[in-house]
Short mmCIF file of C-alpha atoms in Angstrom, two decimals:
data_model
loop_
_atom_site.label_atom_id
_atom_site.label_comp_id
_atom_site.label_asym_id
_atom_site.label_seq_id
_atom_site.Cartn_x
_atom_site.Cartn_y
_atom_site.Cartn_z
CA MET A 175 23.93 -60.63 40.73
CA ALA A 176 21.93 -58.28 38.57
CA ALA A 177 18.78 -59.49 40.07
CA CYS A 178 20.10 -58.72 43.60
CA GLY A 179 21.14 -55.13 42.48
CA SER A 180 17.52 -54.52 41.21
CA ALA A 181 16.10 -55.81 44.37
CA GLY A 182 18.40 -53.54 46.42
CA ALA A 183 17.41 -50.62 44.37
CA ARG A 184 13.64 -51.12 44.82
CA ALA A 185 14.15 -51.63 48.54
CA ALA A 186 15.91 -48.11 48.70
CA GLN A 187 12.98 -46.41 47.09
CA ILE A 188 11.13 -43.78 49.09
CA PRO A 189 7.66 -45.05 49.90
CA VAL A 190 4.78 -42.80 48.72
CA ARG A 191 1.18 -43.46 49.59
CA VAL A 192 -0.24 -40.06 48.57
CA VAL A 193 1.18 -37.35 46.24
CA VAL A 194 -0.44 -34.02 47.13
CA VAL A 195 -0.20 -31.79 44.03
CA THR A 196 -0.32 -27.93 44.34
CA THR A 197 0.41 -25.58 41.61
CA PHE A 198 2.24 -22.54 43.13
CA GLU A 199 3.93 -21.11 46.02
CA ILE A 200 4.38 -17.17 46.19
CA GLY A 201 7.62 -16.95 48.16
CA LYS A 202 9.13 -19.32 50.58
CA ASP A 203 7.56 -22.65 51.58
CA THR A 204 7.13 -21.53 55.17
CA GLY A 205 6.71 -18.31 57.24
CA ASP A 206 5.28 -15.82 54.65
CA VAL A 207 2.04 -15.23 52.56
CA PRO A 208 0.96 -18.76 51.71
CA GLY A 209 0.53 -20.21 48.22
CA GLU A 210 -1.16 -23.44 47.72
CA PHE A 211 1.98 -25.47 48.75
CA GLN A 212 2.80 -23.70 52.05
CA THR A 213 -0.27 -24.64 54.22
CA TRP A 214 0.47 -28.35 53.33
CA VAL A 215 4.16 -27.81 54.34
CA GLU A 216 3.41 -26.33 57.57
CA LYS A 217 0.41 -28.21 58.86
CA LEU A 218 0.49 -31.76 57.55
CA PRO A 219 3.45 -31.08 57.95
CA LEU A 220 5.92 -31.82 55.07
CA LYS A 221 9.26 -31.04 56.80
CA GLN A 222 11.79 -33.10 54.75
CA GLU A 223 13.02 -31.53 51.65
CA LEU A 224 13.75 -33.60 48.54
CA PRO A 225 15.34 -32.27 45.43
CA ALA A 226 12.81 -32.10 42.30
CA PRO A 227 15.06 -31.95 39.33
CA GLY A 228 13.37 -30.81 36.17
CA THR A 229 10.45 -29.10 37.89
CA TRP A 230 9.62 -25.42 38.34
CA HIS A 231 9.79 -25.39 41.98
CA GLY A 232 12.92 -27.50 42.30
CA VAL A 233 12.11 -28.95 45.58
CA MET A 234 9.47 -31.49 46.97
CA ARG A 235 8.49 -31.94 50.64
CA TYR A 236 7.88 -35.24 52.29
CA ASN A 237 6.47 -36.65 55.49
CA PRO A 238 8.20 -39.94 56.36
CA ASP A 239 5.58 -40.96 58.95
CA LEU A 240 2.54 -40.65 56.72
CA GLN A 241 4.68 -41.39 53.50
CA VAL A 242 3.03 -38.40 51.76
CA LEU A 243 4.95 -36.42 49.10
CA GLY A 244 4.01 -32.81 48.27
CA ILE A 245 5.00 -31.09 44.97
CA ALA A 246 4.38 -27.49 43.59
CA THR A 247 4.50 -27.91 39.88
CA GLY A 248 4.21 -24.61 38.67
CA GLU A 249 1.12 -22.92 37.04
CA GLY A 250 -0.31 -23.90 33.67
CA PRO A 251 -0.72 -27.32 31.96
CA GLU A 252 2.76 -27.42 30.74
CA HIS A 253 4.37 -26.90 34.09
CA MET A 254 2.02 -29.42 35.50
CA ALA A 255 2.51 -32.07 32.76
CA SER A 256 6.36 -31.72 32.90
CA ALA A 257 6.55 -31.87 36.68
CA ILE A 258 4.28 -34.92 36.99
CA THR A 259 6.06 -36.81 34.23
CA ALA A 260 9.45 -36.01 35.98
CA LEU A 261 8.00 -37.24 39.13
CA VAL A 262 6.63 -40.43 37.80
CA LEU A 263 9.82 -41.20 36.11
CA ASP A 264 11.98 -40.45 39.11
CA PRO A 265 13.77 -43.74 40.17
CA ARG A 266 13.48 -42.93 43.88
CA PHE A 267 9.73 -43.69 43.68
CA ASP A 268 7.46 -46.48 42.78
CA LEU A 269 3.97 -44.77 42.35
CA ARG A 270 1.95 -47.78 41.03
CA ARG A 271 -0.30 -47.87 44.07
CA THR A 272 0.01 -44.01 44.91
CA TYR A 273 -2.97 -41.71 45.10
CA PHE A 274 -2.73 -38.30 43.61
CA VAL A 275 -4.74 -35.50 45.16
CA LEU A 276 -4.75 -32.09 43.36
CA ALA A 277 -5.69 -29.51 45.88
CA GLY A 278 -5.69 -25.88 44.50
CA ILE A 279 -7.74 -22.76 44.24
CA ALA A 280 -9.86 -21.67 41.25
CA GLY A 281 -12.47 -19.30 39.99
CA ILE A 282 -15.91 -20.54 40.74
CA ASP A 283 -19.33 -20.06 39.06
CA PRO A 284 -21.79 -17.95 41.10
CA ASN A 285 -24.60 -20.21 39.57
CA PHE A 286 -22.84 -23.04 41.35
CA SER A 287 -21.65 -21.96 44.93
CA SER A 288 -19.87 -19.18 46.58
CA ILE A 289 -16.16 -18.25 47.18
CA GLY A 290 -14.41 -20.12 49.87
CA GLY A 291 -16.33 -23.28 48.97
CA ALA A 292 -14.80 -26.60 47.79
CA ALA A 293 -15.70 -28.77 44.93
CA TRP A 294 -14.50 -32.40 44.28
CA ALA A 295 -14.51 -32.92 40.50
CA PRO A 296 -16.12 -35.82 38.92
CA ARG A 297 -14.79 -34.67 35.51
CA VAL A 298 -12.13 -32.56 34.03
CA ILE A 299 -12.91 -30.79 30.88
CA ASN A 300 -10.59 -28.95 28.32
CA GLY A 301 -11.43 -25.36 27.92
CA GLY A 302 -8.46 -24.40 26.13
CA LEU A 303 -8.78 -26.58 22.86
CA SER A 304 -11.28 -25.13 20.30
CA HIS A 305 -11.90 -23.01 17.28
CA ALA A 306 -12.54 -19.45 18.24
CA ILE A 307 -14.15 -16.54 16.21
CA ASP A 308 -13.63 -12.98 17.13
CA ALA A 309 -16.51 -11.57 19.04
CA ARG A 310 -17.29 -9.10 16.28
CA GLU A 311 -17.67 -11.96 13.74
CA ILE A 312 -19.79 -14.39 15.61
CA PRO A 313 -22.89 -15.63 13.72
CA SER A 314 -26.03 -14.16 14.96
CA ASP A 315 -27.49 -17.61 15.82
CA TRP A 316 -24.46 -18.92 17.67
CA PRO A 317 -24.43 -18.90 21.49
CA ASP A 318 -20.79 -17.90 21.52
CA GLY A 319 -17.67 -18.10 19.31
CA TYR A 320 -16.32 -21.37 20.26
CA THR A 321 -16.64 -24.64 18.39
CA PRO A 322 -14.99 -28.01 18.83
CA VAL A 323 -11.57 -28.08 17.17
CA GLN A 324 -12.88 -31.07 15.13
CA GLY A 325 -16.10 -29.26 14.17
CA SER A 326 -17.40 -26.00 12.69
CA THR A 327 -20.44 -24.90 14.78
CA PRO A 328 -20.72 -24.65 18.66
CA THR A 329 -23.35 -27.48 18.78
CA ASP A 330 -22.03 -30.06 16.32
CA ARG A 331 -23.64 -33.51 16.78
CA PRO A 332 -22.57 -36.06 17.27
CA VAL A 333 -20.20 -34.73 20.08
CA PRO A 334 -16.65 -35.44 18.65
CA PRO A 335 -14.35 -38.18 20.19
CA LEU A 336 -13.11 -36.96 23.69
CA HIS A 337 -9.70 -38.37 22.91
CA SER A 338 -8.22 -37.97 19.31
CA LEU A 339 -5.36 -36.67 17.35
CA SER A 340 -6.74 -33.19 18.10
CA GLY A 341 -6.25 -33.62 21.90
CA ASP A 342 -8.13 -34.72 25.01
CA MET A 343 -11.26 -32.85 25.69
CA GLU A 344 -12.62 -34.66 28.92
CA TYR A 345 -11.50 -37.04 31.65
CA THR A 346 -13.99 -38.91 33.94
CA LEU A 347 -12.38 -39.52 37.24
CA ASN A 348 -13.05 -42.60 39.30
CA PRO A 349 -16.71 -42.11 40.26
CA ALA A 350 -16.44 -44.36 43.36
CA LEU A 351 -13.26 -42.66 44.68
CA VAL A 352 -14.67 -39.17 44.01
CA GLY A 353 -17.92 -40.15 45.90
CA TRP A 354 -16.03 -41.50 48.75
CA ALA A 355 -13.89 -38.40 49.14
CA TYR A 356 -16.93 -36.18 48.86
CA ASN A 357 -18.87 -38.25 51.47
CA LEU A 358 -15.82 -38.13 53.83
CA THR A 359 -15.72 -34.26 53.75
CA ARG A 360 -19.23 -32.97 52.86
CA SER A 361 -20.15 -32.06 56.41
CA LEU A 362 -17.09 -30.04 57.18
CA ALA A 363 -17.84 -26.57 58.29
CA LEU A 364 -15.62 -24.22 56.09
CA PRO A 365 -14.39 -20.91 57.29
CA ASP A 366 -16.70 -17.89 56.70
CA THR A 367 -15.79 -14.36 57.22
CA PRO A 368 -17.42 -10.91 57.18
CA ALA A 369 -15.47 -10.13 54.05
CA LEU A 370 -16.87 -13.36 52.26
CA LYS A 371 -20.44 -12.44 53.41
CA ALA A 372 -20.02 -8.87 51.91
CA ILE A 373 -18.77 -10.17 48.71
CA ARG A 374 -21.57 -12.64 48.42
CA ALA A 375 -24.24 -10.02 49.24
CA ARG A 376 -23.31 -8.32 45.93
CA TYR A 377 -24.46 -11.37 43.92
CA VAL A 378 -28.09 -10.41 43.95
CA GLY A 379 -30.10 -12.79 41.94
CA TYR A 380 -27.56 -15.70 42.39
CA PRO A 381 -28.86 -17.76 45.23
CA GLN A 382 -25.99 -20.32 45.19
CA ALA A 383 -23.48 -17.54 45.37
CA GLN A 384 -25.10 -16.13 48.44
CA LYS A 385 -24.83 -19.42 50.50
CA PRO A 386 -21.99 -19.86 52.94
CA PRO A 387 -19.01 -21.99 51.74
CA ALA A 388 -19.57 -25.63 51.50
CA VAL A 389 -18.09 -28.82 50.20
CA LEU A 390 -19.86 -29.95 46.86
CA LEU A 391 -19.48 -32.05 43.74
CA GLY A 392 -18.80 -30.19 40.51
CA ASP A 393 -16.68 -30.31 37.25
CA THR A 394 -13.56 -28.24 36.69
CA LEU A 395 -12.86 -26.54 33.43
CA SER A 396 -9.28 -26.39 32.62
CA SER A 397 -8.08 -23.54 30.42
CA GLU A 398 -4.77 -21.64 30.27
CA THR A 399 -6.77 -18.52 29.42
CA PHE A 400 -7.75 -16.50 32.49
CA TRP A 401 -11.24 -15.59 31.18
CA VAL A 402 -13.59 -13.53 33.12
CA GLY A 403 -17.11 -12.10 32.71
CA GLU A 404 -20.87 -13.12 32.44
CA ARG A 405 -20.68 -14.19 28.72
CA MET A 406 -17.55 -16.17 29.24
CA ASN A 407 -19.25 -17.87 32.20
CA ARG A 408 -22.26 -18.71 30.01
CA TRP A 409 -19.74 -20.17 27.52
CA ALA A 410 -18.17 -22.28 30.25
CA GLU A 411 -21.46 -23.67 31.46
CA ARG A 412 -22.32 -24.62 27.82
CA TRP A 413 -18.89 -26.09 26.99
CA VAL A 414 -18.98 -28.45 30.14
CA GLY A 415 -22.59 -29.50 29.28
CA TYR A 416 -21.62 -30.12 25.59
CA TRP A 417 -18.61 -32.24 26.17
CA THR A 418 -20.29 -34.30 28.98
CA GLU A 419 -23.55 -34.52 26.95
CA GLY A 420 -25.52 -32.77 29.67
CA LYS A 421 -24.20 -34.96 32.63
CA GLY A 422 -21.69 -32.56 33.89
CA THR A 423 -21.99 -29.35 35.99
CA PHE A 424 -19.64 -26.56 35.65
CA ALA A 425 -18.29 -25.52 39.07
CA THR A 426 -14.69 -24.16 38.84
CA THR A 427 -12.22 -22.83 36.34
CA ALA A 428 -8.50 -23.41 36.70
CA GLU A 429 -5.52 -24.20 34.37
CA GLU A 430 -3.78 -27.44 35.26
CA GLU A 431 -6.07 -30.42 35.43
CA ILE A 432 -5.70 -31.16 31.68
CA GLY A 433 -2.01 -31.36 32.08
CA LEU A 434 -2.22 -33.53 35.21
CA MET A 435 -4.62 -36.06 33.56
CA GLN A 436 -2.81 -36.14 30.31
CA ALA A 437 0.55 -36.95 31.96
CA LEU A 438 -1.01 -39.54 34.40
CA THR A 439 -3.03 -41.26 31.66
CA LEU A 440 0.20 -41.68 29.45
CA GLN A 441 2.30 -42.96 32.33
CA ALA A 442 -0.56 -45.30 33.27
CA GLN A 443 -0.09 -46.95 29.79
CA ALA A 444 3.43 -47.76 30.86
CA GLY A 445 2.08 -49.30 34.06
CA ARG A 446 3.82 -46.60 36.37
CA VAL A 447 0.64 -45.19 38.06
CA ASP A 448 -2.97 -46.11 38.47
CA PRO A 449 -5.48 -43.61 36.91
CA GLN A 450 -8.25 -44.74 39.09
CA ARG A 451 -6.32 -43.15 42.09
CA VAL A 452 -6.68 -39.52 41.09
CA LEU A 453 -8.65 -36.79 42.89
CA VAL A 454 -9.14 -33.16 42.06
CA LEU A 455 -10.17 -30.73 44.62
CA ARG A 456 -10.72 -26.97 43.82
CA THR A 457 -11.73 -24.26 46.20
CA GLY A 458 -13.19 -20.87 45.06
CA SER A 459 -10.81 -17.95 45.42
CA ASN A 460 -12.90 -15.56 43.26
CA PHE A 461 -16.26 -15.54 41.27
CA ASP A 462 -15.47 -15.96 37.57
CA MET A 463 -17.86 -13.18 36.65
CA PRO A 464 -18.67 -9.74 38.34
CA PRO A 465 -21.80 -8.97 40.48
CA PRO A 466 -24.63 -7.06 38.71
CA GLY A 467 -23.74 -3.51 38.01
CA GLU A 468 -19.87 -4.20 37.67
CA SER A 469 -18.29 -4.93 34.51
CA ALA A 470 -15.85 -7.70 33.56
CA ALA A 471 -13.01 -5.20 33.08
CA GLU A 472 -13.53 -3.86 36.58
CA LEU A 473 -13.52 -7.32 38.11
CA LEU A 474 -10.31 -8.16 36.18
CA LYS A 475 -8.54 -4.98 37.44
CA SER A 476 -9.43 -5.87 41.08
CA GLU A 477 -8.17 -9.38 40.87
CA ALA A 478 -5.40 -9.51 38.61
CA SER A 479 -3.12 -11.59 40.79
CA GLU A 480 -3.50 -14.54 43.20
CA GLY A 481 -3.08 -12.09 46.21
CA GLY A 482 -5.80 -9.88 44.89
CA TYR A 483 -8.39 -12.63 44.72
CA SER A 484 -11.36 -11.78 46.93
CA GLY A 485 -11.53 -15.02 48.74
CA TYR A 486 -7.75 -16.02 48.32
CA LEU A 487 -6.75 -16.90 52.03
CA PRO A 488 -9.98 -18.61 52.89
CA SER A 489 -9.72 -20.71 49.67
CA VAL A 490 -6.09 -21.72 50.32
CA ALA A 491 -7.18 -22.64 54.03
CA ALA A 492 -10.12 -24.70 52.66
CA ALA A 493 -8.09 -26.62 50.16
CA TYR A 494 -5.86 -27.83 53.00
CA GLN A 495 -8.86 -28.31 55.39
CA VAL A 496 -10.88 -30.49 52.97
CA GLY A 497 -7.94 -32.15 51.22
CA SER A 498 -6.15 -33.17 54.25
CA VAL A 499 -8.92 -35.19 55.59
CA VAL A 500 -8.72 -37.39 52.57
CA VAL A 501 -4.95 -37.52 52.48
CA ARG A 502 -4.83 -38.46 56.04
CA GLU A 503 -7.38 -41.12 55.98
CA LEU A 504 -5.51 -42.76 52.99
CA ALA A 505 -2.16 -42.46 54.51
CA LEU A 506 -3.16 -43.51 58.10
CA HIS A 507 -5.09 -46.65 56.93
CA TRP A 508 -2.73 -47.70 54.21
CA ASP A 509 -3.49 -51.44 55.07
CA ARG A 510 -7.03 -50.69 54.04
CA TYR A 511 -6.29 -48.69 50.88
CA ALA A 512 -3.02 -49.98 49.42
CA ASP A 513 -4.59 -52.76 47.44
CA HIS A 514 -8.31 -51.71 47.48
CA VAL A 515 -9.43 -48.18 46.11
CA PRO A 516 -12.07 -46.78 48.60
CA GLY A 517 -15.49 -46.56 47.27
CA ALA A 518 -15.15 -49.44 45.09
CA PRO A 519 -16.77 -53.03 45.91
CA PRO A 520 -14.20 -55.41 47.36
CA ALA A 521 -12.54 -57.76 44.91
CA ARG A 522 -14.18 -61.05 44.76
CA ALA A 523 -12.16 -64.14 45.86
CA GLY A 524 -11.02 -66.68 43.44
#
């Protein structure tokens, strides 16, 4: 009898092919100035409301035809980790074959690309865990004041373990899946506007920043500190290079990826999710450093809130435009992707 009851509970579960992970919504889920969540709700669409107990937003959205679930976790790694853990442990869902697609806005390195552009992340690097020395006390032969929390100089060798008692410093996402998502979207023409062109033109001497928005591959740095400025950007580029031993390229800076990956990795150890089915997409809402002739403080003052970011609305639109191509492909061809992660070679028979 117990076995029948268990089977009945499984049959009653809500099927989820893809979870769209966003981090914030400004007001309502529809009909006002959009945050990351609203565009998905209105355009995918995600019309059905589901309670999301134990999460910041309190409500998830669902498309029963596509079997896609959307969540707004709240900003910061703590909100992200707690919301994803609550979701994975929710008995309404079996997420063992589900794909997770984080689609959000971010600061972008003008040495990498321009605002309004999109980057699929091959890697997530922790930019919040370190030793830090006040700028007035940095030794003269150091590039900046940040060292590994397991070390005492910025360039300690060998590079400490990426995962240890101290914390998690880097996650490499499934390269085949990331490459597949990139190839599926790399030719998309992203919106460009006179306002974006005017902002790009100010970044004289930064040829990548002056290009139109495009879909690229680049790593994301996850830090709860909203840093800004040329020197901090230089640190971010070095930090990504250090922890990836020269393999990574710093592209975008945001908060939540470390919380996402920590939560999913731990739940994967219990067999509840597949860590090979995770994608991170970030779109540039603002440059992380000012143009020549402007101070970091001036840039911070002009972009102190999400709505104040110079490329805010185009980046929100781009996150949906690029991310929805991948989400729809996975959902509409579930017979192809349920048991076989795209980009990976097919399993050998026998």
